[in-house]
Short mmCIF file of C-alpha atoms in Angstrom, two decimals:
data_model
loop_
_atom_site.label_atom_id
_atom_site.label_comp_id
_atom_site.label_asym_id
_atom_site.label_seq_id
_atom_site.Cartn_x
_atom_site.Cartn_y
_atom_site.Cartn_z
CA MET A 18 97.13 104.58 127.80
CA GLN A 19 94.41 101.90 128.05
CA ARG A 20 91.02 102.93 126.59
CA TYR A 21 87.54 101.69 127.46
CA PHE A 22 84.14 102.55 126.02
CA VAL A 23 81.66 102.86 128.91
CA GLU A 24 77.89 103.35 129.21
CA GLN A 25 78.09 106.67 131.05
CA ILE A 26 80.75 108.94 132.59
CA LYS A 27 79.41 110.66 135.74
CA GLN A 28 81.14 113.69 137.26
CA GLU A 29 81.75 112.38 140.78
CA GLN A 30 82.35 108.73 139.97
CA PHE A 31 81.05 105.94 137.74
CA LEU A 32 81.26 102.16 137.53
CA ILE A 33 82.93 99.89 134.98
CA THR A 34 81.69 96.28 135.05
CA GLY A 35 81.78 93.07 133.00
CA ASP A 36 84.69 92.22 130.70
CA ASP A 37 86.24 95.67 131.03
CA ALA A 38 86.42 95.38 134.85
CA LYS A 39 88.08 91.97 134.42
CA HIS A 40 90.49 93.42 131.85
CA ILE A 41 91.45 96.36 134.10
CA SER A 42 91.90 94.22 137.24
CA ARG A 43 93.18 90.88 135.93
CA VAL A 44 94.81 91.50 132.54
CA MET A 45 96.20 95.01 133.11
CA ARG A 46 96.52 94.48 136.91
CA MET A 47 95.73 98.11 137.57
CA GLU A 48 95.15 99.53 141.04
CA SER A 49 93.34 102.44 142.59
CA GLY A 50 95.13 105.64 141.55
CA ASP A 51 96.04 104.36 138.06
CA SER A 52 94.79 106.26 135.02
CA ILE A 53 92.78 105.11 131.98
CA ILE A 54 90.89 106.85 129.19
CA CYS A 55 87.13 106.32 129.22
CA LEU A 56 84.90 107.09 126.24
CA SER A 57 81.13 107.38 126.14
CA GLU A 58 78.92 108.18 123.14
CA ARG A 59 77.20 110.94 125.08
CA GLU A 60 79.89 112.43 127.34
CA GLY A 61 82.89 111.98 125.06
CA ALA A 62 86.45 111.08 126.16
CA TYR A 63 87.95 111.66 129.61
CA LEU A 64 91.21 110.93 131.34
CA CYS A 65 90.00 109.03 134.40
CA GLN A 66 91.53 107.92 137.70
CA LEU A 67 90.64 104.52 139.18
CA LEU A 68 89.13 104.72 142.68
CA GLU A 69 88.39 101.11 143.63
CA VAL A 70 89.36 98.04 141.61
CA SER A 71 87.85 94.57 141.89
CA SER A 72 87.52 91.86 139.27
CA ASP A 73 83.79 92.45 138.72
CA GLU A 74 83.52 96.19 139.42
CA VAL A 75 85.84 99.16 138.95
CA SER A 76 84.94 102.69 140.09
CA ALA A 77 86.56 105.65 138.35
CA LYS A 78 86.46 109.46 138.41
CA PRO A 79 86.87 111.74 135.33
CA MET A 80 89.89 114.09 135.73
CA GLU A 81 89.94 116.01 132.45
CA ALA A 82 88.14 115.99 129.12
CA ILE A 83 90.11 114.87 126.05
CA ASP A 84 89.41 116.34 122.63
CA LEU A 85 89.44 113.37 120.24
CA LYS A 86 89.63 114.13 116.53
CA THR A 87 89.83 110.60 115.17
CA GLU A 88 86.48 110.14 113.37
CA LEU A 89 86.19 110.36 109.58
CA PRO A 90 84.45 113.61 108.52
CA VAL A 91 81.75 111.48 106.82
CA HIS A 92 79.56 108.60 108.07
CA VAL A 93 80.34 105.39 106.20
CA THR A 94 78.05 102.35 106.32
CA ILE A 95 79.42 99.10 104.87
CA ALA A 96 76.74 96.75 103.49
CA GLN A 97 78.62 93.48 103.10
CA GLY A 98 77.31 90.43 101.27
CA LEU A 99 77.73 87.49 103.68
CA PRO A 100 81.24 86.10 103.11
CA LYS A 101 82.58 82.63 103.93
CA GLY A 102 84.41 81.62 107.12
CA ASP A 103 85.47 84.33 109.57
CA LYS A 104 85.98 87.01 106.93
CA LEU A 105 83.25 89.21 108.44
CA ASP A 106 85.19 89.33 111.74
CA TYR A 107 88.12 90.64 109.77
CA ILE A 108 86.03 93.13 107.75
CA VAL A 109 84.51 94.58 110.96
CA GLN A 110 87.88 94.76 112.76
CA LYS A 111 89.76 96.41 109.88
CA GLY A 112 86.78 98.54 108.83
CA THR A 113 86.59 99.88 112.39
CA GLU A 114 90.29 100.78 112.39
CA LEU A 115 89.74 102.56 109.07
CA GLY A 116 86.81 104.62 110.33
CA ALA A 117 83.53 102.96 109.28
CA SER A 118 80.53 103.92 111.43
CA ARG A 119 78.09 101.09 110.59
CA PHE A 120 78.17 97.55 109.22
CA ILE A 121 75.15 95.81 107.67
CA PRO A 122 75.55 92.08 106.89
CA MET A 123 73.49 91.54 103.73
CA GLN A 124 71.86 88.45 102.19
CA THR A 125 72.33 88.49 98.42
CA SER A 126 71.29 86.10 95.64
CA ARG A 127 74.77 84.70 94.94
CA ALA A 128 75.89 84.26 98.56
CA ILE A 129 76.68 80.67 99.57
CA VAL A 130 76.51 81.52 103.28
CA LYS A 131 73.08 81.75 104.92
CA TRP A 132 72.32 82.94 108.46
CA ASP A 133 69.38 81.65 110.47
CA GLU A 134 67.80 83.70 113.30
CA LYS A 135 69.80 82.06 116.10
CA LYS A 136 73.11 82.06 114.23
CA SER A 137 72.54 85.69 113.28
CA ARG A 138 72.00 86.93 116.85
CA LYS A 139 75.16 85.18 118.09
CA LYS A 140 77.25 86.48 115.19
CA ILE A 141 76.09 90.08 115.60
CA GLU A 142 76.97 89.98 119.32
CA ARG A 143 80.43 88.66 118.49
CA LEU A 144 80.95 91.24 115.73
CA GLN A 145 79.84 94.09 118.01
CA LYS A 146 82.47 92.98 120.55
CA ILE A 147 85.14 92.94 117.82
CA ALA A 148 84.07 96.47 116.79
CA LYS A 149 84.34 97.75 120.39
CA GLU A 150 87.83 96.30 120.88
CA ALA A 151 89.05 97.59 117.50
CA ALA A 152 87.56 101.04 118.26
CA GLU A 153 89.43 101.16 121.61
CA GLN A 154 92.71 100.05 120.02
CA SER A 155 92.50 102.46 117.07
CA TYR A 156 91.61 105.51 119.25
CA ARG A 157 88.14 105.86 117.74
CA ALA A 158 85.73 108.24 119.50
CA LYS A 159 82.75 106.00 118.63
CA VAL A 160 82.08 102.28 118.44
CA PRO A 161 80.67 101.38 115.02
CA VAL A 162 77.24 99.72 115.06
CA VAL A 163 76.85 96.22 113.64
CA GLU A 164 73.25 95.95 112.42
CA ASN A 165 71.20 92.78 112.15
CA SER A 166 71.51 91.13 108.75
CA VAL A 167 69.11 92.37 106.07
CA SER A 168 67.80 90.99 102.78
CA PHE A 169 68.88 92.78 99.61
CA LYS A 170 65.33 94.11 99.35
CA GLY A 171 65.64 95.44 102.91
CA LEU A 172 68.87 97.22 101.98
CA ILE A 173 67.23 98.88 98.95
CA GLU A 174 64.46 100.16 101.25
CA GLN A 175 67.06 101.65 103.64
CA SER A 176 69.08 103.17 100.80
CA LYS A 177 67.08 106.40 100.61
CA GLN A 178 68.52 107.66 103.93
CA PHE A 179 72.05 108.05 102.46
CA ASP A 180 73.59 111.05 100.66
CA GLN A 181 75.66 108.77 98.42
CA ILE A 182 75.63 105.09 97.52
CA LEU A 183 78.77 103.42 96.18
CA VAL A 184 78.81 99.92 94.75
CA ALA A 185 82.08 98.04 94.23
CA TYR A 186 81.47 95.89 91.14
CA GLU A 187 84.24 93.76 89.69
CA GLU A 188 82.66 93.62 86.21
CA VAL A 189 83.23 97.38 85.77
CA ALA A 190 86.73 97.00 87.26
CA LYS A 191 87.46 94.46 84.52
CA GLN A 192 86.30 97.07 81.98
CA HIS A 193 88.80 99.51 83.57
CA GLU A 194 86.24 101.84 85.16
CA THR A 195 88.55 104.17 87.07
CA SER A 196 86.83 107.55 87.47
CA GLN A 197 83.63 106.97 89.45
CA LEU A 198 85.06 106.52 92.96
CA ALA A 199 87.34 109.57 92.73
CA ASN A 200 84.47 111.65 91.28
CA VAL A 201 82.21 110.82 94.20
CA LEU A 202 84.85 111.16 96.95
CA GLN A 203 85.84 114.62 95.70
CA THR A 204 82.25 115.89 95.97
CA LEU A 205 81.65 114.68 99.54
CA GLU A 206 80.98 117.23 102.27
CA ASN A 207 81.47 116.88 106.01
CA GLU A 208 78.77 114.86 107.79
CA HIS A 209 77.57 113.29 104.52
CA SER A 210 76.38 109.70 104.91
CA ILE A 211 77.72 107.13 102.44
CA LEU A 212 76.50 103.57 101.87
CA VAL A 213 79.18 101.26 100.44
CA VAL A 214 77.75 98.02 98.99
CA ILE A 215 80.09 95.04 98.59
CA GLY A 216 79.01 91.69 97.16
CA PRO A 217 79.97 88.29 98.62
CA GLU A 218 82.59 85.99 97.00
CA GLY A 219 80.25 85.32 94.07
CA GLY A 220 79.71 89.06 93.57
CA LEU A 221 76.43 90.94 93.12
CA SER A 222 74.07 89.82 90.34
CA GLU A 223 73.40 92.11 87.37
CA ASP A 224 69.83 92.49 88.63
CA GLU A 225 71.05 93.59 92.08
CA VAL A 226 73.40 96.14 90.50
CA CYS A 227 70.50 97.45 88.37
CA GLN A 228 68.28 97.86 91.43
CA LEU A 229 71.07 99.80 93.17
CA GLU A 230 71.53 102.05 90.13
CA GLN A 231 67.79 102.77 90.18
CA VAL A 232 68.10 104.17 93.71
CA GLY A 233 71.00 106.39 92.61
CA ALA A 234 74.05 104.25 93.39
CA LYS A 235 77.34 104.94 91.62
CA ILE A 236 79.00 101.77 90.28
CA CYS A 237 82.77 101.88 90.93
CA GLY A 238 85.87 99.98 90.01
CA LEU A 239 88.52 99.87 92.75
CA GLY A 240 91.54 99.93 90.48
CA PRO A 241 92.52 97.37 87.81
CA ARG A 242 93.21 94.44 90.15
CA ILE A 243 90.39 92.15 91.27
CA LEU A 244 90.03 92.43 95.05
CA ARG A 245 88.59 89.75 97.31
CA THR A 246 85.30 90.59 98.98
CA GLU A 247 87.02 91.19 102.35
CA THR A 248 89.50 93.63 100.77
CA ALA A 249 87.06 95.85 98.84
CA SER A 250 85.61 97.79 101.81
CA LEU A 251 89.11 98.40 103.20
CA TYR A 252 90.20 99.89 99.88
CA VAL A 253 87.19 102.24 99.86
CA LEU A 254 87.73 103.29 103.51
CA ALA A 255 91.47 103.92 102.99
CA ALA A 256 90.72 105.93 99.82
CA LEU A 257 88.09 107.95 101.76
CA SER A 258 90.58 108.67 104.55
CA TYR A 259 93.29 109.64 102.04
CA GLN A 260 90.95 111.95 100.09
CA LEU A 261 89.20 113.57 103.07
CA GLU A 262 91.84 113.50 105.84
CA LEU A 263 95.20 113.70 104.03
CA LEU A 264 94.62 115.34 100.62
CA ARG A 265 92.36 118.09 101.96
CA MET B 24 88.87 82.09 83.56
CA GLN B 25 91.46 80.22 85.65
CA ARG B 26 94.92 81.80 85.74
CA TYR B 27 98.31 80.20 86.33
CA PHE B 28 101.79 81.69 86.55
CA VAL B 29 104.20 79.41 84.69
CA GLU B 30 107.98 79.27 84.20
CA GLN B 31 107.89 79.71 80.44
CA ILE B 32 105.33 79.91 77.63
CA LYS B 33 106.66 78.28 74.43
CA GLN B 34 105.05 78.88 71.01
CA GLU B 35 104.27 75.30 70.01
CA GLN B 36 103.51 73.89 73.45
CA PHE B 37 104.73 74.00 77.04
CA LEU B 38 104.34 71.98 80.24
CA ILE B 39 102.61 72.82 83.53
CA THR B 40 103.68 70.59 86.44
CA GLY B 41 103.49 70.40 90.25
CA ASP B 42 100.59 71.92 92.21
CA ASP B 43 99.21 73.74 89.16
CA ALA B 44 98.91 70.48 87.19
CA LYS B 45 97.09 68.92 90.15
CA HIS B 46 94.83 71.97 90.41
CA ILE B 47 93.96 71.90 86.70
CA SER B 48 93.31 68.14 86.58
CA ARG B 49 91.90 67.31 90.03
CA VAL B 50 90.39 70.51 91.47
CA MET B 51 89.15 72.15 88.24
CA ARG B 52 88.73 68.77 86.45
CA MET B 53 89.67 70.32 83.13
CA GLU B 54 90.24 68.29 79.98
CA SER B 55 92.15 68.63 76.75
CA GLY B 56 90.56 71.43 74.71
CA ASP B 57 89.67 73.56 77.75
CA SER B 58 91.11 77.08 78.03
CA ILE B 59 93.13 78.78 80.77
CA ILE B 60 95.18 81.96 81.03
CA CYS B 61 98.91 81.44 81.55
CA LEU B 62 101.25 84.19 82.71
CA SER B 63 105.04 84.25 82.62
CA GLU B 64 107.37 87.02 83.79
CA ARG B 65 109.18 86.99 80.45
CA GLU B 66 106.50 86.17 77.85
CA GLY B 67 103.52 87.91 79.49
CA ALA B 68 99.91 86.66 79.48
CA TYR B 69 98.34 84.27 76.97
CA LEU B 70 95.00 82.60 76.47
CA CYS B 71 96.05 78.95 76.24
CA GLN B 72 94.37 75.70 75.19
CA LEU B 73 95.05 72.49 77.10
CA LEU B 74 96.47 69.69 74.94
CA GLU B 75 96.99 66.77 77.35
CA VAL B 76 95.93 66.67 81.00
CA SER B 77 97.25 64.36 83.71
CA SER B 78 97.52 64.90 87.45
CA ASP B 79 101.28 65.51 87.37
CA GLU B 80 101.72 67.09 83.94
CA VAL B 81 99.58 69.29 81.72
CA SER B 82 100.62 70.40 78.22
CA ALA B 83 99.21 73.61 76.78
CA LYS B 84 99.50 75.79 73.68
CA PRO B 85 99.27 79.62 73.60
CA MET B 86 96.35 80.80 71.38
CA GLU B 87 96.50 84.60 71.73
CA ALA B 88 98.39 87.20 73.74
CA ILE B 89 96.44 89.14 76.36
CA ASP B 90 97.31 92.74 77.19
CA LEU B 91 97.18 92.95 80.99
CA LYS B 92 97.15 96.43 82.54
CA THR B 93 96.80 95.47 86.19
CA GLU B 94 100.15 96.51 87.68
CA LEU B 95 100.56 99.69 89.74
CA PRO B 96 102.48 102.36 87.76
CA VAL B 97 105.13 102.36 90.55
CA HIS B 98 107.12 99.58 92.22
CA VAL B 99 106.25 99.26 95.89
CA THR B 100 108.36 97.29 98.34
CA ILE B 101 106.86 96.66 101.79
CA ALA B 102 109.46 96.26 104.57
CA GLN B 103 107.43 94.78 107.40
CA GLY B 104 108.64 94.43 110.99
CA LEU B 105 108.02 90.78 111.95
CA PRO B 106 104.45 90.61 113.34
CA LYS B 107 102.91 88.00 115.64
CA GLY B 108 100.97 84.91 114.55
CA ASP B 109 99.98 84.55 110.90
CA LYS B 110 99.68 88.28 110.23
CA LEU B 111 102.46 88.20 107.66
CA ASP B 112 100.44 85.67 105.59
CA TYR B 113 97.65 88.18 105.57
CA ILE B 114 99.89 91.17 104.79
CA VAL B 115 101.40 89.33 101.79
CA GLN B 116 98.00 88.14 100.50
CA LYS B 117 96.30 91.53 100.78
CA GLY B 118 99.41 93.45 99.75
CA THR B 119 99.57 91.34 96.58
CA GLU B 120 95.91 92.04 95.77
CA LEU B 121 96.63 95.75 96.27
CA GLY B 122 99.63 95.77 93.92
CA ALA B 123 102.85 95.50 95.99
CA SER B 124 105.84 94.17 94.03
CA ARG B 125 108.16 93.09 96.89
CA PHE B 126 107.93 92.15 100.55
CA ILE B 127 110.90 92.25 102.94
CA PRO B 128 110.34 90.72 106.41
CA MET B 129 112.45 92.87 108.75
CA GLN B 130 113.96 92.25 112.20
CA THR B 131 113.59 95.37 114.35
CA SER B 132 114.56 96.21 117.94
CA ARG B 133 111.06 96.12 119.40
CA ALA B 134 109.83 92.97 117.62
CA ILE B 135 108.82 90.10 119.91
CA VAL B 136 108.94 87.59 117.07
CA LYS B 137 112.33 86.20 116.02
CA TRP B 138 113.04 83.96 113.01
CA ASP B 139 115.86 81.44 112.99
CA GLU B 140 117.49 80.25 109.74
CA LYS B 141 115.34 77.14 109.35
CA LYS B 142 112.07 78.81 110.34
CA SER B 143 112.86 81.67 107.97
CA ARG B 144 113.37 79.46 104.90
CA LYS B 145 110.09 77.60 105.52
CA LYS B 146 108.15 80.81 106.10
CA ILE B 147 109.47 82.52 102.97
CA GLU B 148 108.50 79.48 100.85
CA ARG B 149 105.00 79.57 102.31
CA LEU B 150 104.67 83.34 101.82
CA GLN B 151 105.87 83.07 98.21
CA LYS B 152 103.12 80.49 97.56
CA ILE B 153 100.51 82.83 99.12
CA ALA B 154 101.79 85.67 96.88
CA LYS B 155 101.50 83.49 93.73
CA GLU B 156 97.93 82.43 94.53
CA ALA B 157 96.86 85.99 95.40
CA ALA B 158 98.50 87.29 92.20
CA GLU B 159 96.56 84.74 90.12
CA GLN B 160 93.26 85.55 91.83
CA SER B 161 93.67 89.33 91.61
CA TYR B 162 94.65 89.28 87.89
CA ARG B 163 98.18 90.55 88.59
CA ALA B 164 100.66 90.37 85.70
CA LYS B 165 103.54 89.63 88.08
CA VAL B 166 104.02 87.60 91.24
CA PRO B 167 105.46 89.79 94.01
CA VAL B 168 108.80 88.60 95.40
CA VAL B 169 109.06 87.71 99.09
CA GLU B 170 112.66 88.37 100.12
CA ASN B 171 114.57 86.63 102.90
CA SER B 172 114.25 88.46 106.21
CA VAL B 173 116.80 91.24 106.82
CA SER B 174 118.11 93.05 109.89
CA PHE B 175 117.21 96.71 110.27
CA LYS B 176 120.86 97.52 109.44
CA GLY B 177 120.51 95.43 106.27
CA LEU B 178 117.39 97.36 105.28
CA ILE B 179 119.18 100.72 105.73
CA GLU B 180 121.96 99.45 103.43
CA GLN B 181 119.37 98.51 100.76
CA SER B 182 117.50 101.80 101.12
CA LYS B 183 119.68 103.73 98.65
CA GLN B 184 118.20 101.82 95.69
CA PHE B 185 114.73 103.42 96.12
CA ASP B 186 113.41 106.70 94.68
CA GLN B 187 111.27 107.31 97.79
CA ILE B 188 111.14 105.90 101.31
CA LEU B 189 107.96 106.18 103.35
CA VAL B 190 107.78 105.31 107.04
CA ALA B 191 104.44 104.80 108.79
CA TYR B 192 105.04 106.04 112.35
CA GLU B 193 102.20 106.11 114.85
CA GLU B 194 103.85 108.80 117.02
CA VAL B 195 103.47 111.37 114.21
CA ALA B 196 99.94 110.10 113.57
CA LYS B 197 99.13 110.89 117.22
CA GLN B 198 100.49 114.43 116.60
CA HIS B 199 98.08 114.67 113.62
CA GLU B 200 100.71 114.59 110.85
CA THR B 201 98.47 114.53 107.79
CA SER B 202 100.33 116.06 104.85
CA GLN B 203 103.45 113.97 104.26
CA LEU B 204 101.92 110.91 102.55
CA ALA B 205 99.79 112.99 100.14
CA ASN B 206 102.81 115.24 99.38
CA VAL B 207 104.94 112.27 98.41
CA LEU B 208 102.27 110.35 96.47
CA GLN B 209 101.48 113.43 94.36
CA THR B 210 105.12 113.76 93.26
CA LEU B 211 105.56 110.12 92.19
CA GLU B 212 106.30 109.36 88.54
CA ASN B 213 105.68 106.13 86.63
CA GLU B 214 108.24 103.38 87.30
CA HIS B 215 109.43 105.06 90.52
CA SER B 216 110.44 102.62 93.24
CA ILE B 217 109.04 103.20 96.74
CA LEU B 218 110.09 101.53 99.97
CA VAL B 219 107.34 101.49 102.62
CA VAL B 220 108.64 100.73 106.12
CA ILE B 221 106.15 99.42 108.71
CA GLY B 222 107.11 98.60 112.31
CA PRO B 223 105.94 95.47 114.20
CA GLU B 224 103.25 95.59 116.94
CA GLY B 225 105.64 97.47 119.25
CA GLY B 226 106.37 100.02 116.53
CA LEU B 227 109.75 101.30 115.33
CA SER B 228 112.13 102.78 117.92
CA GLU B 229 112.98 106.51 117.80
CA ASP B 230 116.53 105.52 116.87
CA GLU B 231 115.28 103.42 113.93
CA VAL B 232 113.10 106.31 112.72
CA CYS B 233 116.13 108.65 112.97
CA GLN B 234 118.27 106.28 110.91
CA LEU B 235 115.54 106.14 108.25
CA GLU B 236 115.28 109.94 108.18
CA GLN B 237 119.05 110.12 107.67
CA VAL B 238 118.71 108.08 104.45
CA GLY B 239 115.96 110.41 103.21
CA ALA B 240 112.79 108.69 104.44
CA LYS B 241 109.58 110.71 104.82
CA ILE B 242 107.80 110.04 108.11
CA CYS B 243 104.03 109.76 107.55
CA GLY B 244 100.87 109.56 109.56
CA LEU B 245 98.14 107.40 107.98
CA GLY B 246 95.18 109.43 109.19
CA PRO B 247 94.15 110.15 112.79
CA ARG B 248 93.25 106.59 113.78
CA ILE B 249 95.92 104.21 115.06
CA LEU B 250 96.20 101.28 112.64
CA ARG B 251 97.45 97.83 113.56
CA THR B 252 100.74 96.79 111.99
CA GLU B 253 98.96 94.48 109.50
CA THR B 254 96.65 97.30 108.35
CA ALA B 255 99.24 100.03 107.74
CA SER B 256 100.70 98.69 104.48
CA LEU B 257 97.21 98.08 103.08
CA TYR B 258 96.29 101.71 103.77
CA VAL B 259 99.41 102.94 101.94
CA LEU B 260 98.83 100.60 98.95
CA ALA B 261 95.13 101.58 98.65
CA ALA B 262 96.07 105.29 98.87
CA LEU B 263 98.74 104.75 96.19
CA SER B 264 96.23 103.02 93.91
CA TYR B 265 93.63 105.75 94.51
CA GLN B 266 96.12 108.57 93.83
CA LEU B 267 97.88 107.00 90.82
CA GLU B 268 95.17 104.85 89.20
CA LEU B 269 91.86 106.60 90.01
CA LEU B 270 92.61 110.29 90.66
CA ARG B 271 95.00 110.69 87.71
#
C-alpha cells in the first residue's frame, strides 16, 4: 500500500498537500474511499481512508494504528566527505533504505568538490526529498535528516554527542585491519548513537584521522577490498543491520 | 599504484594493448621506467616496470610477485532479475567492489525489462568492462564474470552446482524473517559456492520462490526495511564480508 510521511495525523481528519496530494490524485489516481498508510514523526503510522481528493489537497481519516518495527535499534549518523557528481544522492537514497537516521555532508581537506551557501541550500533540499521518498519506499518509520554541510572542525565539535565514532580509513584496510568494526558493533546497545565518518574520493588526511582518534573514534577497515567513497557507508549500515537485526 | 588486468604475464616481457595501453600512455601519461601492478588470472599479481610506451602498445616486465589477499573466502554468484534503467551497471560495479565472483542477468515472470539477442550481447560486453574497472579499482585479484542472461528455468537447471542458494524475498521480510541469512552465513566454509537470487522491481513470483525452495534454496529476509532490487545483493555481499572476513 502507498505510504506518505505527513506533518500531522489528526483523529477526525487531516490534510495532505503539495507533491503528495499531486501524487495521490494524479499519479496514483486514487479516489475518496481508497486507503493509504500515513506516517508522522509524532503520531506514528496509521492506515488511513481518503475522504476528499483534489490535485492540490487531499483529506484523510486515520482508521487504525500500525505498529512499525523497521528502524535500526541504534541511531546512525553518516558524515560524508563531499563526493563528486550525484554520488551524494545515491548515498542518501541507499543509506535511508539501510536505516541511517542522519546525514552530514562534510568539507574535508582533500575534497575536490566545494559547496557555496546557495548551492548548499538547494542540494540539502533535494537530498531531503530523496530521503523522504526512500523512507516511504523502504517502509521506514522515520525520515532521516539531512543536515547542512559542516567543516571538518565543525564535525569534531559535534562528535562529543555520540556514543561511538567509526572512521572508515582505506590505509588501515590496506594493512588488513579486520577486527575493529566487529569489535565495536558487538558492544553496541539499543538506542546508542553512532557517528560514521567517510572521506571523499581522495580519502581523509592523516591529520584528520588523528583528530578523530583524539575524540575517541575507532579506525576501521571494511574488509580487504578498497571500496569507493559511495560504497563505504552502505557496507557499514548493512553490517550494522546484520549484526543487530539478524545475528542477535 | 595503477592496476591493470592483463591476458598473460611473461617472465622476460609482455604486451599491454587496447584501452589499457591508451590509459597508461594518454590518461596516466606514464613513460618507460614507471611502475604499475599487473594482474592475470593464471600468473597472479606482479609489480611491473614499463619498458616501451606507445598509445596502442605498452611492453612491461614483471619485477616482483605480490601476494594479494583481497578475495572473499567463498564464491558468490549474483542472479539478478533484469532491473530497469542502468541499475545493472550499478549492481555489477558495487557487487564487484564487495567481492562477488559471478553475475547472471535473469529473465523472470514479473520483470518489465526484456533483452533481445543483440541488446543482450552489447549489454554483457559493457557490464564485463564495468566489472574489470571496478576490480582494478577495488584491488580485486580476479575480475568477476558477467554471464549471458538466462531464463528462470535455465537458472534452476544451473542451481545444482552451488553449495548454498539464498533467495532475498521481500514477502518474508515483511513477516519479519530475520534468522535465515545469519544461519546460512555462519555455516559457510572456505571455497563454498553460493548462489544469491534477487528478483527484479516487481519481485519474484510465489511460483518462482517455490521452485527455488524445491532445489534447496533458503528464503531470507534482509532486515525489516524493504530494499530496492539494486540494494539487496549489496546487503548480502556486505553481510558475507562482515561475517567471513571481519567477525571470524
